mmCIF file of C-alpha atoms in Angstrom:
data_model
loop_
_atom_site.group_PDB
_atom_site.id
_atom_site.type_symbol
_atom_site.label_atom_id
_atom_site.label_comp_id
_atom_site.label_asym_id
_atom_site.label_seq_id
_atom_site.Cartn_x
_atom_site.Cartn_y
_atom_site.Cartn_z
ATOM 1 C CA GLN A 209 -30.207 6.605 4.242
ATOM 2 C CA VAL A 210 -27.614 6.469 1.362
ATOM 3 C CA GLN A 211 -26.639 9.277 -1.071
ATOM 4 C CA LEU A 212 -25.125 8.262 -4.559
ATOM 5 C CA VAL A 213 -23.638 10.770 -6.818
ATOM 6 C CA GLU A 214 -22.552 9.490 -10.356
ATOM 7 C CA SER A 215 -19.701 11.133 -12.774
ATOM 8 C CA GLY A 216 -17.788 10.119 -15.904
ATOM 9 C CA GLY A 217 -20.522 10.058 -18.541
ATOM 10 C CA GLY A 218 -19.894 11.831 -21.993
ATOM 11 C CA LEU A 219 -19.885 11.372 -25.365
ATOM 12 C CA VAL A 220 -17.552 8.540 -27.223
ATOM 13 C CA GLN A 221 -17.185 7.167 -30.359
ATOM 14 C CA ALA A 222 -17.932 3.669 -30.923
ATOM 15 C CA GLY A 223 -15.052 1.210 -29.755
ATOM 16 C CA GLY A 224 -13.980 3.940 -27.110
ATOM 17 C CA SER A 225 -14.242 3.788 -23.410
ATOM 18 C CA LEU A 226 -15.567 5.326 -20.409
ATOM 19 C CA ARG A 227 -15.334 4.973 -16.698
ATOM 20 C CA LEU A 228 -18.362 5.869 -14.508
ATOM 21 C CA SER A 229 -18.116 6.422 -10.735
ATOM 22 C CA CYS A 230 -20.498 6.411 -8.065
ATOM 23 C CA ALA A 231 -19.610 8.280 -4.757
ATOM 24 C CA VAL A 232 -21.381 6.640 -2.053
ATOM 25 C CA SER A 233 -22.173 8.581 1.405
ATOM 26 C CA GLY A 234 -24.429 7.849 4.308
ATOM 27 C CA ARG A 235 -24.986 4.571 5.704
ATOM 28 C CA THR A 236 -22.704 2.833 3.551
ATOM 29 C CA PHE A 237 -22.392 -0.310 5.941
ATOM 30 C CA SER A 238 -26.032 -0.703 5.304
ATOM 31 C CA SER A 239 -25.391 -1.403 1.388
ATOM 32 C CA TYR A 240 -25.621 -4.863 0.798
ATOM 33 C CA ALA A 241 -25.022 -4.481 -2.977
ATOM 34 C CA MET A 242 -24.458 -1.777 -5.518
ATOM 35 C CA GLY A 243 -25.531 -1.936 -9.194
ATOM 36 C CA TRP A 244 -25.310 -0.060 -12.392
ATOM 37 C CA PHE A 245 -28.634 0.382 -14.280
ATOM 38 C CA ARG A 246 -28.997 2.247 -17.793
ATOM 39 C CA GLN A 247 -32.138 3.315 -19.439
ATOM 40 C CA ALA A 248 -32.294 4.471 -23.271
ATOM 41 C CA PRO A 249 -35.011 6.202 -24.656
ATOM 42 C CA GLY A 250 -38.238 4.294 -25.050
ATOM 43 C CA LYS A 251 -36.759 1.186 -23.284
ATOM 44 C CA GLU A 252 -37.327 -0.150 -19.779
ATOM 45 C CA ARG A 253 -34.450 0.390 -17.175
ATOM 46 C CA GLU A 254 -32.113 -2.702 -17.013
ATOM 47 C CA LEU A 255 -29.406 -3.728 -14.508
ATOM 48 C CA VAL A 256 -26.216 -3.681 -16.475
ATOM 49 C CA SER A 257 -23.897 -4.902 -13.566
ATOM 50 C CA ALA A 258 -23.967 -5.321 -9.776
ATOM 51 C CA ILE A 259 -21.497 -6.109 -6.994
ATOM 52 C CA ILE A 260 -21.933 -7.394 -3.482
ATOM 53 C CA TRP A 261 -20.068 -4.654 -1.506
ATOM 54 C CA SER A 262 -18.547 -6.771 1.284
ATOM 55 C CA ALA A 263 -17.462 -9.943 -0.824
ATOM 56 C CA GLY A 264 -16.793 -8.181 -4.263
ATOM 57 C CA LEU A 265 -19.009 -10.764 -6.132
ATOM 58 C CA MET A 266 -20.063 -9.577 -9.549
ATOM 59 C CA HIS A 267 -22.905 -9.726 -11.977
ATOM 60 C CA TYR A 268 -23.098 -8.620 -15.525
ATOM 61 C CA ALA A 269 -25.979 -8.535 -18.294
ATOM 62 C CA ASP A 270 -25.105 -10.604 -21.138
ATOM 63 C CA SER A 271 -25.025 -7.625 -23.251
ATOM 64 C CA VAL A 272 -21.880 -6.044 -21.513
ATOM 65 C CA LYS A 273 -19.922 -9.327 -20.382
ATOM 66 C CA GLY A 274 -16.341 -9.066 -21.576
ATOM 67 C CA ARG A 275 -16.816 -5.340 -22.248
ATOM 68 C CA PHE A 276 -17.632 -3.768 -19.108
ATOM 69 C CA THR A 277 -16.005 -4.119 -15.132
ATOM 70 C CA ILE A 278 -17.506 -3.310 -12.249
ATOM 71 C CA SER A 279 -15.357 -2.565 -9.282
ATOM 72 C CA ARG A 280 -15.311 -0.776 -5.708
ATOM 73 C CA ASP A 281 -13.021 0.854 -3.711
ATOM 74 C CA THR A 282 -14.260 0.437 0.003
ATOM 75 C CA ALA A 283 -11.727 3.048 1.459
ATOM 76 C CA LYS A 284 -13.352 5.599 -0.929
ATOM 77 C CA ASN A 285 -16.877 4.317 -0.924
ATOM 78 C CA THR A 286 -16.764 4.375 -4.477
ATOM 79 C CA VAL A 287 -18.240 2.070 -7.160
ATOM 80 C CA TYR A 288 -16.865 2.265 -10.692
ATOM 81 C CA LEU A 289 -18.196 0.890 -13.913
ATOM 82 C CA GLN A 290 -15.320 0.597 -16.647
ATOM 83 C CA MET A 291 -16.707 0.538 -20.151
ATOM 84 C CA ASN A 292 -14.689 -0.443 -22.954
ATOM 85 C CA SER A 293 -15.408 -1.304 -26.663
ATOM 86 C CA LEU A 294 -18.709 0.655 -26.410
ATOM 87 C CA LYS A 295 -21.372 0.404 -29.091
ATOM 88 C CA PRO A 296 -24.042 2.761 -30.106
ATOM 89 C CA GLU A 297 -26.576 0.499 -28.251
ATOM 90 C CA ASP A 298 -24.782 1.317 -25.219
ATOM 91 C CA THR A 299 -26.127 4.974 -25.291
ATOM 92 C CA ALA A 300 -28.428 5.566 -22.205
ATOM 93 C CA VAL A 301 -28.487 7.452 -19.088
ATOM 94 C CA TYR A 302 -27.061 5.247 -16.457
ATOM 95 C CA TYR A 303 -27.842 5.191 -12.617
ATOM 96 C CA CYS A 304 -26.021 3.866 -9.662
ATOM 97 C CA ALA A 305 -28.116 2.269 -7.065
ATOM 98 C CA ALA A 306 -27.758 0.627 -3.395
ATOM 99 C CA ARG A 307 -29.488 -2.293 -2.367
ATOM 100 C CA GLY A 308 -29.707 -2.572 1.614
ATOM 101 C CA THR A 309 -30.271 -6.379 1.996
ATOM 102 C CA ALA A 310 -30.007 -9.485 0.082
ATOM 103 C CA SER A 311 -33.605 -9.874 -0.233
ATOM 104 C CA GLY A 312 -34.500 -6.243 -0.753
ATOM 105 C CA ASP A 313 -35.000 -4.061 -3.954
ATOM 106 C CA TYR A 314 -32.446 -1.345 -4.892
ATOM 107 C CA ASP A 315 -34.109 1.743 -3.113
ATOM 108 C CA SER A 316 -31.278 4.377 -3.269
ATOM 109 C CA TRP A 317 -30.464 5.849 -6.471
ATOM 110 C CA GLY A 318 -28.273 8.513 -8.163
ATOM 111 C CA GLN A 319 -29.183 11.257 -10.406
ATOM 112 C CA GLY A 320 -27.997 9.643 -13.709
ATOM 113 C CA THR A 321 -25.308 10.374 -15.890
ATOM 114 C CA GLN A 322 -25.698 10.361 -19.872
ATOM 115 C CA VAL A 323 -23.560 7.963 -21.931
ATOM 116 C CA THR A 324 -23.631 8.391 -25.597
ATOM 117 C CA VAL A 325 -22.047 6.359 -28.251
ATOM 118 C CA SER A 326 -21.657 7.872 -31.547
ATOM 119 C CA SER A 327 -21.308 5.607 -34.708
#
């Protein structure tokens, strides 16, 4: 079982930056990949970015490419999402999630952190 705790959300003006952190505890060796998802009111949850834990390979949604950067610190068992040039449409609850295998689903989730971008 993997436990995930997000932090770093908040209120920021458009064009500003925030860095989200996700502290991972438990069976981290079983985490194949880590992802950041977001869900805005009235919208479906979407995958924003993901990273393969061991190889460091990264994926980004088209809507955040060039603005967001995912990274991980294997010594601290922490995943980060650096968000720059934030837009009002980035406003959402952001969730960190873990995926145990390449073929499996994201099955461990954090509690979420609110990101609000004002115009």
